[in-house]
Amino acid sequence: MKQKKLFMLFSALIALVGMDTALASEAKFERFSYHGESDIQANAHQYVNPVMPGFYPDPSVTRVGDDYYLVNSSFGYFPGLPIFHSKDLVSWQQIGNAFDRYEQFNFANVGTSRGIFAPDISYHDGLFYLTSTCVECSEHFLDNFVMTAKEPQGPWSEPVSLGFGGIDPSIFWDDDGKAYIVHNDDPQGGSLYDGHKAIWLQQFDPQSMKMVGERTQVINGGVDLKQQPFWIEGPHIFKKDGQYYLTAAEGGTESNHSQVIFRANSIKGPYLPYAHNPILTQRTLKKDRKNPVANAGHADLVQTQSGDWWSVFLAVRPYDQTGDFSTGRETFLLPVTWKDGWPVILEPGKPVPLVVSRPEIHPSGQAIQGSLKYSDEFNEDQLSLRWISLRNTKAPLYRLEQGALMFRSGGRIGNQKEVPAFVGVRQQHNQATVSTTLAFSPQHNGDQAGLVALQSDQSFLFYGIEKRHGKNILAVFSREQSAEDRLIRSVPLPAETVDLTVHINGGKMTFDYRVNGQSKILLADFDTRFLSTTKAGGFVGTVIGLYAYQK
Ligand code: 6LW
């Protein structure tokens, strides 16, 4: 009997030591801080563009009384479809995510720039509606869907398939109570050239949540088919003075991007183009201008409670005249001027201004007027809404415990077939400093934990602790449109706790660290243009955050 008790005590001790070692080997992040710098200044009567810096593309806005709600596309990230609230169109606060449950979409194997494309938010009869497209989400899921919510912060419903192809569905609620959905799709009879698309319209029944009646092709190709316009997309219809206005993006979401507008006397058309389209573009401007804004398009318009019209749209802020950018397609705001019955966002040849007079709405809330500084000490019981992961799992791969963030083991970064144990925030400035404190004792070769700047599964950068050839090192490695890691710099690491800092300066990064009370630079001015969307491709911006992988 004594022997049995001794054996049980011995086994318990082994288990405790084992567990303790396991816990000691868990990567533990004790804080994360972001400091974005901008030299753009605005006074109390002005605001700074972009009103939502960082990867917040394809904005759609709606007004309910004195409240404005906005949603952005979110692609392969989860939670997705971020919902924002504002009282003044300038200060936006995230209030939730329409896609916040694994049961809504299983994002297994979804690429960073696949998943949730351009959305549309609207409000009717006490219910919020959100339409969008889930691209290459899973073989059985039809692409276009609608979700509803009683409150904009959610919970939002499961997605209901709408049963048509193409992208960018949006709902128009007519005065007679009928609802219509317009969306991009292939043209009648098929495409005549690469990028030849059309805009289709069909009635939508909000009771059955189904499309009803015939489909009508309302725009073929774009403003002038003879010019072979490409990628007419992101359509939104609104009504003013009895006329139906259809606005859409044309020219593709890169440097040729623009916003165009059509008008009709009847919902089904014919829609005739404005004689002076586009109503917004930056494609005619010189690339070497100061503080360039480029790729402007994909706009949505909204009328304020005082009757003024404003537009939100996407654009990018290249580091320099190369057109390269890492902060993604961001949400900008500009006033709309009505000319002879047509809305114009920006006269041709004019640069998008970075400092603009505020809307005539009482300012409310804290706007991001250029610079931005925040720090997460992980003391709350859940992460703030700014944090996102790549793809999703039934339960989060991280947990918050006693002021630290720790990860269960996920997939290795760069493997699209797995979900990495990664949470990150959008890079919102071309000049920024990001830092964290990491305690990690890797047990096996290949175990790694640290900061990751992620553009895609093929384009990212790692900076942190790794066990390699039996030794613990501090390393920077990258994937530059590649399936292979490239070790850039490493040093032996004499401790298990280290402060990591990344200084971002346009297309360059400098990496420094502090260990055992000593600060050192590991690597200075490393060329990180491979993180630019122009190099990595796709539709997202750089997401920078915390990651761990343990075999
Ligand atoms: C989006 C389309 C577009 O669905 O790019 O810029 C696609 N516009 O409207 C992805 O953002």
Coordinates of C-alpha atoms and ligand atoms in Angstrom, one line a residue, residues 57-58 73 75 113 116-119 132-133 135 167-168 184 231-235 249 252-254 257 295 297-298 314 329 539, ligand 1:
P57 CA -11.5 49.3 -47.7
D58 CA -14.8 49.5 -49.7
S73 CA -14.7 44.7 -46.3
F75 CA -11.3 39.5 -46.6
S113 CA -7.3 38.6 -49.9
I116 CA -15.4 39.0 -47.4
F117 CA -15.4 41.5 -50.3
A118 CA -17.2 44.8 -50.6
P119 CA -20.2 45.2 -48.2
S132 CA -21.7 41.3 -49.2
T133 CA -19.8 38.5 -51.0
V135 CA -15.3 34.7 -52.2
I167 CA -19.7 40.7 -56.2
D168 CA -20.6 43.9 -54.4
N184 CA -21.5 43.4 -60.3
W231 CA -14.3 46.5 -63.5
I232 CA -17.6 48.4 -63.1
E233 CA -18.3 47.4 -59.4
G234 CA -19.4 48.5 -56.0
P235 CA -22.8 49.9 -57.2
A249 CA -16.5 52.2 -59.1
G252 CA -10.3 48.5 -61.1
T253 CA -9.1 49.2 -57.6
E254 CA -5.5 50.1 -58.5
H257 CA -9.6 53.6 -60.1
N295 CA -6.4 54.7 -56.3
G297 CA -12.9 55.1 -55.9
H298 CA -15.5 52.7 -54.6
L314 CA -11.4 54.2 -50.6
R329 CA -7.0 50.9 -49.0
F539 CA -6.8 43.8 -51.5
Ligands
6LW1 C1 -14.4 44.9 -54.1 C2 -14.6 45.7 -55.3 C3 -13.4 46.5 -55.3 O1 -15.3 43.9 -53.9 O2 -12.4 45.6 -55.0 O3 -12.3 48.6 -55.2 C4 -13.0 44.4 -54.4 N1 -13.3 47.8 -55.4 O4 -15.7 46.6 -55.3 C5 -12.3 44.0 -53.2 O5 -12.2 45.1 -52.4

